[in-house]
PDB file of C-alpha atoms in Angstrom:
ATOM      1  CA  MET A   1      75.963-254.906 -95.815  1.00  0.00           C
ATOM      2  CA  PHE A   2      72.246-255.050 -96.557  1.00  0.00           C
ATOM      3  CA  GLU A   3      72.421-251.836 -98.560  1.00  0.00           C
ATOM      4  CA  LEU A   4      75.379-253.122-100.585  1.00  0.00           C
ATOM      5  CA  GLU A   5      73.627-256.413-101.307  1.00  0.00           C
ATOM      6  CA  THR A   6      70.444-254.608-102.300  1.00  0.00           C
ATOM      7  CA  ASP A   7      72.370-252.211-104.526  1.00  0.00           C
ATOM      8  CA  LEU A   8      74.202-255.103-106.184  1.00  0.00           C
ATOM      9  CA  ARG A   9      70.908-256.879-106.823  1.00  0.00           C
ATOM     10  CA  ILE A  10      69.500-253.718-108.399  1.00  0.00           C
ATOM     11  CA  ILE A  11      72.602-253.354-110.572  1.00  0.00           C
ATOM     12  CA  LYS A  12      72.233-256.919-111.837  1.00  0.00           C
ATOM     13  CA  TRP A  13      68.588-256.323-112.696  1.00  0.00           C
ATOM     14  CA  MET A  14      69.560-253.113-114.474  1.00  0.00           C
ATOM     15  CA  SER A  15      72.241-254.888-116.473  1.00  0.00           C
ATOM     16  CA  GLY A  16      69.801-257.644-117.343  1.00  0.00           C
ATOM     17  CA  SER A  17      67.398-255.055-118.741  1.00  0.00           C
ATOM     18  CA  ILE A  18      70.227-253.608-120.830  1.00  0.00           C
ATOM     19  CA  PHE A  19      70.875-257.051-122.305  1.00  0.00           C
ATOM     20  CA  MET A  20      67.160-257.508-123.027  1.00  0.00           C
ATOM     21  CA  ALA A  21      67.188-254.242-124.991  1.00  0.00           C
ATOM     22  CA  GLY A  22      69.691-255.877-127.316  1.00  0.00           C
ATOM     23  CA  ILE A  23      67.515-258.967-127.646  1.00  0.00           C
ATOM     24  CA  LEU A  24      64.558-256.771-128.601  1.00  0.00           C
ATOM     25  CA  SER A  25      66.700-255.070-131.261  1.00  0.00           C
ATOM     26  CA  LEU A  26      67.582-258.470-132.685  1.00  0.00           C
ATOM     27  CA  ALA A  27      63.911-259.471-132.685  1.00  0.00           C
ATOM     28  CA  ALA A  28      63.006-256.236-134.482  1.00  0.00           C
ATOM     29  CA  TYR A  29      65.671-256.963-137.095  1.00  0.00           C
ATOM     30  CA  GLN A  30      64.290-260.453-137.645  1.00  0.00           C
ATOM     31  CA  VAL A  31      60.883-259.017-138.550  1.00  0.00           C
ATOM     32  CA  GLY A  32      62.399-256.217-140.640  1.00  0.00           C
ATOM     33  CA  VAL A  33      61.851-253.264-138.306  1.00  0.00           C
ATOM     34  CA  PRO A  34      64.854-250.881-138.163  1.00  0.00           C
ATOM     35  CA  SER A  35      65.498-248.460-135.315  1.00  0.00           C
ATOM     36  CA  GLY A  36      63.718-245.183-135.970  1.00  0.00           C
ATOM     37  CA  TYR A  37      66.561-242.729-136.499  1.00  0.00           C
ATOM     38  CA  GLY A  38      69.249-241.877-139.050  1.00  0.00           C
ATOM     39  CA  LYS A  39      68.465-243.310-142.473  1.00  0.00           C
ATOM     40  CA  HIS A  40      65.451-245.051-140.992  1.00  0.00           C
ATOM     41  CA  THR A  41      63.820-242.092-139.241  1.00  0.00           C
ATOM     42  CA  LYS A  42      60.034-242.209-139.395  1.00  0.00           C
ATOM     43  CA  LYS A  43      57.848-239.121-139.381  1.00  0.00           C
ATOM     44  CA  SER A  44      56.876-238.133-135.863  1.00  0.00           C
ATOM     45  CA  LYS A  45      54.695-235.371-134.449  1.00  0.00           C
ATOM     46  CA  PHE A  46      57.116-234.774-131.588  1.00  0.00           C
ATOM     47  CA  THR A  47      60.785-234.363-132.446  1.00  0.00           C
ATOM     48  CA  VAL A  48      63.945-232.941-130.897  1.00  0.00           C
ATOM     49  CA  ASP A  49      66.721-231.043-132.684  1.00  0.00           C
ATOM     50  CA  ALA A  50      69.335-233.657-133.578  1.00  0.00           C
ATOM     51  CA  ARG A  51      72.254-231.965-131.825  1.00  0.00           C
ATOM     52  CA  LEU A  52      70.281-231.342-128.634  1.00  0.00           C
ATOM     53  CA  ALA A  53      68.884-234.868-128.777  1.00  0.00           C
ATOM     54  CA  TRP A  54      72.351-236.421-128.779  1.00  0.00           C
ATOM     55  CA  VAL A  55      73.361-234.347-125.763  1.00  0.00           C
ATOM     56  CA  ILE A  56      70.234-235.325-123.839  1.00  0.00           C
ATOM     57  CA  GLN A  57      70.259-239.012-124.661  1.00  0.00           C
ATOM     58  CA  GLU A  58      73.963-239.681-124.171  1.00  0.00           C
ATOM     59  CA  CYS A  59      74.936-237.449-121.228  1.00  0.00           C
ATOM     60  CA  PRO A  60      73.681-239.716-118.391  1.00  0.00           C
ATOM     61  CA  SER A  61      76.515-242.143-119.122  1.00  0.00           C
ATOM     62  CA  PHE A  62      78.986-239.299-118.645  1.00  0.00           C
ATOM     63  CA  PHE A  63      77.515-237.534-115.629  1.00  0.00           C
ATOM     64  CA  LEU A  64      76.587-240.649-113.641  1.00  0.00           C
ATOM     65  CA  PRO A  65      80.129-242.115-113.619  1.00  0.00           C
ATOM     66  CA  VAL A  66      81.415-238.715-112.463  1.00  0.00           C
ATOM     67  CA  LEU A  67      78.798-238.494-109.702  1.00  0.00           C
ATOM     68  CA  VAL A  68      79.292-242.104-108.606  1.00  0.00           C
ATOM     69  CA  THR A  69      83.064-241.661-108.464  1.00  0.00           C
ATOM     70  CA  TYR A  70      82.636-238.518-106.387  1.00  0.00           C
ATOM     71  CA  SER A  71      80.143-240.142-104.010  1.00  0.00           C
ATOM     72  CA  VAL A  72      82.248-243.272-103.443  1.00  0.00           C
ATOM     73  CA  GLY A  73      85.488-241.286-103.281  1.00  0.00           C
ATOM     74  CA  VAL A  74      88.394-241.591-105.696  1.00  0.00           C
ATOM     75  CA  GLU A  75      90.636-242.754-102.853  1.00  0.00           C
ATOM     76  CA  ASN A  76      88.300-245.710-102.235  1.00  0.00           C
ATOM     77  CA  ILE A  77      88.352-247.011-105.810  1.00  0.00           C
ATOM     78  CA  ASN A  78      90.989-249.390-107.147  1.00  0.00           C
ATOM     79  CA  PHE A  79      93.067-247.596-109.804  1.00  0.00           C
ATOM     80  CA  SER A  80      92.364-250.205-112.510  1.00  0.00           C
ATOM     81  CA  ASN A  81      88.633-249.961-111.814  1.00  0.00           C
ATOM     82  CA  LEU A  82      88.918-246.177-111.944  1.00  0.00           C
ATOM     83  CA  LEU A  83      90.493-246.411-115.400  1.00  0.00           C
ATOM     84  CA  ILE A  84      87.609-248.620-116.560  1.00  0.00           C
ATOM     85  CA  ILE A  85      85.117-246.014-115.326  1.00  0.00           C
ATOM     86  CA  SER A  86      87.142-243.193-116.907  1.00  0.00           C
ATOM     87  CA  ALA A  87      87.332-244.924-120.293  1.00  0.00           C
ATOM     88  CA  PHE A  88      83.584-245.511-120.242  1.00  0.00           C
ATOM     89  CA  ALA A  89      82.881-241.888-119.273  1.00  0.00           C
ATOM     90  CA  PHE A  90      85.319-240.521-121.864  1.00  0.00           C
ATOM     91  CA  HIS A  91      83.437-242.239-124.681  1.00  0.00           C
ATOM     92  CA  TYR A  92      80.222-240.619-123.540  1.00  0.00           C
ATOM     93  CA  PHE A  93      81.840-237.223-123.070  1.00  0.00           C
ATOM     94  CA  GLN A  94      82.852-237.401-126.725  1.00  0.00           C
ATOM     95  CA  ARG A  95      79.424-238.669-127.762  1.00  0.00           C
ATOM     96  CA  SER A  96      77.476-236.172-125.626  1.00  0.00           C
ATOM     97  CA  PHE A  97      79.364-232.944-126.262  1.00  0.00           C
ATOM     98  CA  ILE A  98      81.935-233.200-129.071  1.00  0.00           C
ATOM     99  CA  TYR A  99      79.948-235.297-131.564  1.00  0.00           C
ATOM    100  CA  PRO A 100      76.841-233.035-131.462  1.00  0.00           C
ATOM    101  CA  MET A 101      78.977-229.905-131.927  1.00  0.00           C
ATOM    102  CA  LEU A 102      80.332-231.343-135.167  1.00  0.00           C
ATOM    103  CA  MET A 103      76.957-232.412-136.538  1.00  0.00           C
ATOM    104  CA  ASN A 104      75.391-230.718-139.537  1.00  0.00           C
ATOM    105  CA  ARG A 105      72.897-228.072-138.415  1.00  0.00           C
ATOM    106  CA  MET A 106      70.417-229.520-140.896  1.00  0.00           C
ATOM    107  CA  SER A 107      70.561-233.038-139.455  1.00  0.00           C
ATOM    108  CA  THR A 108      67.172-234.724-139.265  1.00  0.00           C
ATOM    109  CA  PRO A 109      65.468-234.169-135.887  1.00  0.00           C
ATOM    110  CA  LEU A 110      65.045-237.282-133.749  1.00  0.00           C
ATOM    111  CA  PRO A 111      61.637-238.553-132.624  1.00  0.00           C
ATOM    112  CA  LEU A 112      61.014-237.755-128.959  1.00  0.00           C
ATOM    113  CA  ARG A 113      60.320-241.418-128.173  1.00  0.00           C
ATOM    114  CA  ILE A 114      63.779-242.393-129.477  1.00  0.00           C
ATOM    115  CA  VAL A 115      65.417-239.711-127.332  1.00  0.00           C
ATOM    116  CA  PHE A 116      63.495-240.895-124.273  1.00  0.00           C
ATOM    117  CA  MET A 117      64.373-244.554-124.872  1.00  0.00           C
ATOM    118  CA  SER A 118      68.040-243.738-125.430  1.00  0.00           C
ATOM    119  CA  PHE A 119      68.150-241.535-122.317  1.00  0.00           C
ATOM    120  CA  THR A 120      66.656-244.363-120.265  1.00  0.00           C
ATOM    121  CA  PHE A 121      69.219-246.812-121.660  1.00  0.00           C
ATOM    122  CA  THR A 122      72.248-244.625-120.930  1.00  0.00           C
ATOM    123  CA  PHE A 123      70.914-243.688-117.482  1.00  0.00           C
ATOM    124  CA  ILE A 124      70.440-247.299-116.406  1.00  0.00           C
ATOM    125  CA  ASN A 125      73.652-248.493-118.008  1.00  0.00           C
ATOM    126  CA  GLY A 126      75.726-245.549-116.797  1.00  0.00           C
ATOM    127  CA  TYR A 127      74.725-246.178-113.202  1.00  0.00           C
ATOM    128  CA  ALA A 128      75.077-249.962-113.362  1.00  0.00           C
ATOM    129  CA  ILE A 129      78.584-249.992-114.823  1.00  0.00           C
ATOM    130  CA  SER A 130      80.043-247.118-112.815  1.00  0.00           C
ATOM    131  CA  LYS A 131      78.563-248.183-109.465  1.00  0.00           C
ATOM    132  CA  TYR A 132      79.621-251.802-109.958  1.00  0.00           C
ATOM    133  CA  GLU A 133      83.194-250.816-110.804  1.00  0.00           C
ATOM    134  CA  ALA A 134      83.419-248.205-108.052  1.00  0.00           C
ATOM    135  CA  ALA A 135      81.799-249.983-105.126  1.00  0.00           C
ATOM    136  CA  HIS A 136      81.246-253.688-105.736  1.00  0.00           C
ATOM    137  CA  VAL A 137      84.394-255.142-107.257  1.00  0.00           C
ATOM    138  CA  SER A 138      88.119-254.516-106.999  1.00  0.00           C
ATOM    139  CA  LEU A 139      90.609-255.702-109.588  1.00  0.00           C
ATOM    140  CA  PRO A 140      94.009-256.999-108.394  1.00  0.00           C
ATOM    141  CA  GLU A 141      96.484-254.271-107.471  1.00  0.00           C
ATOM    142  CA  ASN A 142      98.844-255.230-110.307  1.00  0.00           C
ATOM    143  CA  TRP A 143      96.030-255.654-112.850  1.00  0.00           C
ATOM    144  CA  ILE A 144      97.043-252.471-114.664  1.00  0.00           C
ATOM    145  CA  ASN A 145     100.286-254.190-115.734  1.00  0.00           C
ATOM    146  CA  SER A 146      98.628-257.405-116.890  1.00  0.00           C
ATOM    147  CA  PHE A 147      98.598-258.462-120.542  1.00  0.00           C
ATOM    148  CA  GLN A 148      94.806-258.787-120.437  1.00  0.00           C
ATOM    149  CA  PHE A 149      94.248-255.256-119.156  1.00  0.00           C
ATOM    150  CA  LEU A 150      96.705-253.702-121.605  1.00  0.00           C
ATOM    151  CA  THR A 151      95.243-255.660-124.530  1.00  0.00           C
ATOM    152  CA  GLY A 152      91.715-254.670-123.586  1.00  0.00           C
ATOM    153  CA  MET A 153      92.581-250.999-123.233  1.00  0.00           C
ATOM    154  CA  LEU A 154      94.409-251.047-126.576  1.00  0.00           C
ATOM    155  CA  MET A 155      91.268-252.506-128.161  1.00  0.00           C
ATOM    156  CA  TRP A 156      89.174-249.838-126.441  1.00  0.00           C
ATOM    157  CA  ALA A 157      91.381-247.018-127.746  1.00  0.00           C
ATOM    158  CA  SER A 158      91.523-248.513-131.263  1.00  0.00           C
ATOM    159  CA  GLY A 159      87.757-248.936-131.382  1.00  0.00           C
ATOM    160  CA  LEU A 160      87.213-245.380-130.161  1.00  0.00           C
ATOM    161  CA  LEU A 161      89.502-243.993-132.876  1.00  0.00           C
ATOM    162  CA  ILE A 162      87.766-246.074-135.561  1.00  0.00           C
ATOM    163  CA  ASN A 163      84.406-244.819-134.316  1.00  0.00           C
ATOM    164  CA  ILE A 164      85.487-241.163-134.309  1.00  0.00           C
ATOM    165  CA  HIS A 165      87.187-241.380-137.721  1.00  0.00           C
ATOM    166  CA  SER A 166      84.181-243.123-139.258  1.00  0.00           C
ATOM    167  CA  ASP A 167      81.875-240.399-137.947  1.00  0.00           C
ATOM    168  CA  HIS A 168      84.223-237.866-139.566  1.00  0.00           C
ATOM    169  CA  VAL A 169      83.984-239.681-142.907  1.00  0.00           C
ATOM    170  CA  LEU A 170      80.187-239.746-142.746  1.00  0.00           C
ATOM    171  CA  ARG A 171      79.966-236.048-141.844  1.00  0.00           C
ATOM    172  CA  ASN A 172      82.060-235.098-144.855  1.00  0.00           C
ATOM    173  CA  LEU A 173      80.411-237.290-147.478  1.00  0.00           C
ATOM    174  CA  ARG A 174      78.409-234.410-148.916  1.00  0.00           C
ATOM    175  CA  LYS A 175      79.561-230.934-149.839  1.00  0.00           C
ATOM    176  CA  PRO A 176      77.576-227.922-148.563  1.00  0.00           C
ATOM    177  CA  ASN A 177      74.106-227.755-150.176  1.00  0.00           C
ATOM    178  CA  GLU A 178      74.454-231.274-151.573  1.00  0.00           C
ATOM    179  CA  VAL A 179      71.619-233.732-151.003  1.00  0.00           C
ATOM    180  CA  GLY A 180      71.273-237.475-151.398  1.00  0.00           C
ATOM    181  CA  TYR A 181      73.406-240.396-150.299  1.00  0.00           C
ATOM    182  CA  LYS A 182      76.974-241.305-151.200  1.00  0.00           C
ATOM    183  CA  ILE A 183      79.122-244.372-150.666  1.00  0.00           C
ATOM    184  CA  PRO A 184      81.403-243.877-147.643  1.00  0.00           C
ATOM    185  CA  ARG A 185      85.037-244.641-148.402  1.00  0.00           C
ATOM    186  CA  GLY A 186      88.296-244.712-146.491  1.00  0.00           C
ATOM    187  CA  GLY A 187      89.415-246.192-143.200  1.00  0.00           C
ATOM    188  CA  ALA A 188      87.335-249.061-141.892  1.00  0.00           C
ATOM    189  CA  PHE A 189      84.656-248.304-144.493  1.00  0.00           C
ATOM    190  CA  GLU A 190      86.802-250.168-146.995  1.00  0.00           C
ATOM    191  CA  TYR A 191      85.888-253.337-145.094  1.00  0.00           C
ATOM    192  CA  VAL A 192      82.434-252.765-143.587  1.00  0.00           C
ATOM    193  CA  SER A 193      79.372-250.621-144.277  1.00  0.00           C
ATOM    194  CA  GLY A 194      78.876-249.800-140.606  1.00  0.00           C
ATOM    195  CA  ALA A 195      82.428-248.816-139.703  1.00  0.00           C
ATOM    196  CA  ASN A 196      81.276-246.449-136.963  1.00  0.00           C
ATOM    197  CA  PHE A 197      79.280-249.284-135.407  1.00  0.00           C
ATOM    198  CA  SER A 198      82.126-251.780-135.791  1.00  0.00           C
ATOM    199  CA  GLY A 199      84.493-249.408-134.016  1.00  0.00           C
ATOM    200  CA  GLU A 200      82.134-248.983-131.081  1.00  0.00           C
ATOM    201  CA  ILE A 201      81.530-252.730-130.744  1.00  0.00           C
ATOM    202  CA  PHE A 202      85.295-253.355-130.774  1.00  0.00           C
ATOM    203  CA  GLU A 203      85.721-250.576-128.217  1.00  0.00           C
ATOM    204  CA  TRP A 204      83.282-252.062-125.714  1.00  0.00           C
ATOM    205  CA  PHE A 205      84.589-255.595-126.049  1.00  0.00           C
ATOM    206  CA  GLY A 206      88.035-254.187-125.354  1.00  0.00           C
ATOM    207  CA  LEU A 207      86.782-252.565-122.156  1.00  0.00           C
ATOM    208  CA  LEU A 208      85.044-255.824-121.251  1.00  0.00           C
ATOM    209  CA  ILE A 209      88.339-257.710-121.563  1.00  0.00           C
ATOM    210  CA  ALA A 210      90.171-255.041-119.562  1.00  0.00           C
ATOM    211  CA  SER A 211      87.587-255.347-116.768  1.00  0.00           C
ATOM    212  CA  ASN A 212      88.090-259.121-116.547  1.00  0.00           C
ATOM    213  CA  PHE A 213      84.550-259.721-117.830  1.00  0.00           C
ATOM    214  CA  HIS A 214      82.458-257.958-115.208  1.00  0.00           C
ATOM    215  CA  PHE A 215      78.740-258.685-115.444  1.00  0.00           C
ATOM    216  CA  PRO A 216      77.420-255.176-116.309  1.00  0.00           C
ATOM    217  CA  LEU A 217      79.986-254.849-119.108  1.00  0.00           C
ATOM    218  CA  ILE A 218      79.112-258.320-120.421  1.00  0.00           C
ATOM    219  CA  CYS A 219      75.457-257.287-120.694  1.00  0.00           C
ATOM    220  CA  PHE A 220      76.327-253.919-122.214  1.00  0.00           C
ATOM    221  CA  SER A 221      78.811-255.261-124.769  1.00  0.00           C
ATOM    222  CA  LEU A 222      76.399-257.937-125.968  1.00  0.00           C
ATOM    223  CA  SER A 223      73.472-255.513-126.034  1.00  0.00           C
ATOM    224  CA  THR A 224      75.454-252.939-128.011  1.00  0.00           C
ATOM    225  CA  SER A 225      76.591-255.595-130.479  1.00  0.00           C
ATOM    226  CA  LEU A 226      72.991-256.616-131.109  1.00  0.00           C
ATOM    227  CA  THR A 227      71.571-253.083-131.170  1.00  0.00           C
ATOM    228  CA  ILE A 228      74.050-251.314-133.436  1.00  0.00           C
ATOM    229  CA  GLY A 229      75.104-254.520-135.177  1.00  0.00           C
ATOM    230  CA  THR A 230      71.583-254.882-136.568  1.00  0.00           C
ATOM    231  CA  ARG A 231      71.673-251.208-137.571  1.00  0.00           C
ATOM    232  CA  ALA A 232      74.825-251.962-139.551  1.00  0.00           C
ATOM    233  CA  LEU A 233      73.011-254.825-141.286  1.00  0.00           C
ATOM    234  CA  PHE A 234      70.145-252.509-142.250  1.00  0.00           C
ATOM    235  CA  HIS A 235      72.654-249.925-143.512  1.00  0.00           C
ATOM    236  CA  HIS A 236      74.417-252.589-145.578  1.00  0.00           C
ATOM    237  CA  LYS A 237      71.157-253.666-147.211  1.00  0.00           C
ATOM    238  CA  PHE A 238      70.309-250.022-147.901  1.00  0.00           C
ATOM    239  CA  TYR A 239      73.636-249.347-149.625  1.00  0.00           C
ATOM    240  CA  LEU A 240      73.396-252.521-151.709  1.00  0.00           C
ATOM    241  CA  SER A 241      69.916-251.581-152.916  1.00  0.00           C
ATOM    242  CA  LYS A 242      70.809-247.915-153.476  1.00  0.00           C
ATOM    243  CA  PHE A 243      74.094-248.247-155.381  1.00  0.00           C
ATOM    244  CA  GLU A 244      74.716-250.680-158.222  1.00  0.00           C
ATOM    245  CA  ASP A 245      78.463-250.065-157.933  1.00  0.00           C
ATOM    246  CA  TYR A 246      78.601-250.682-154.181  1.00  0.00           C
ATOM    247  CA  PRO A 247      81.745-252.700-153.296  1.00  0.00           C
ATOM    248  CA  LYS A 248      80.727-256.364-153.326  1.00  0.00           C
ATOM    249  CA  ASN A 249      83.524-257.449-150.992  1.00  0.00           C
ATOM    250  CA  ARG A 250      82.436-255.052-148.246  1.00  0.00           C
ATOM    251  CA  LYS A 251      80.700-256.677-145.279  1.00  0.00           C
ATOM    252  CA  ALA A 252      78.156-255.124-142.901  1.00  0.00           C
ATOM    253  CA  VAL A 253      79.840-255.026-139.504  1.00  0.00           C
ATOM    254  CA  ILE A 254      82.567-257.682-139.123  1.00  0.00           C
ATOM    255  CA  PRO A 255      85.342-257.497-141.773  1.00  0.00           C
ATOM    256  CA  PHE A 256      85.435-260.554-144.070  1.00  0.00           C
ATOM    257  CA  VAL A 257      82.718-262.306-142.013  1.00  0.00           C
ATOM    258  CA  LEU A 258      79.347-260.546-141.636  1.00  0.00           C
TER     259      LEU A 258
END
């Protein structure tokens, strides 16, 4: 019992730190400091190949759920909780292994500090969410048939598809040997500048609803919204300043709102 209580306390502290990461991102946005990768990459002495960097920084949130599930035992985990863990891990499998394979070989290398920070984030978050779902909470046996669970999982799947499609649009903006920026069009980009970010935010709020609002997923969903939501705002400002013909009705991250 003591070990379980201690582990739960650690998980809550971990989740709290994940939420604080989002608050720091919001604070950075308020003073005009974007995250240091993508369009906003700053020169750094120590960098990592972009494709390798994405594998390194995202894979903890795939491997840790797998390891936690194995250590707890599939037979000891409620099926609805197991689906929550699986959905979370599937996103990071796609982000860790499929997404990097599809990246342009000439993608800008990522600063080592960004890779380290991202690795730390996904390690802490991957453990907190998977261990909480596997060992510390059990959804009702019939939860899988509930309207809330089905709605949440539908949101998760829709958000994942939006995220993947938006990444596809961005990858194919330029033809081989082309340089410079272009206006992304099609899909959710017709409504928001950060369609890939919007899809991921929608995805995690869907999983949050499906989980019946478990604490680690509350912290993660809010943190993600603040972290990549502010990135979408920076992207939106960039596009507006870069292109005179940029669609005026397009929002940054929330269609018709923000």
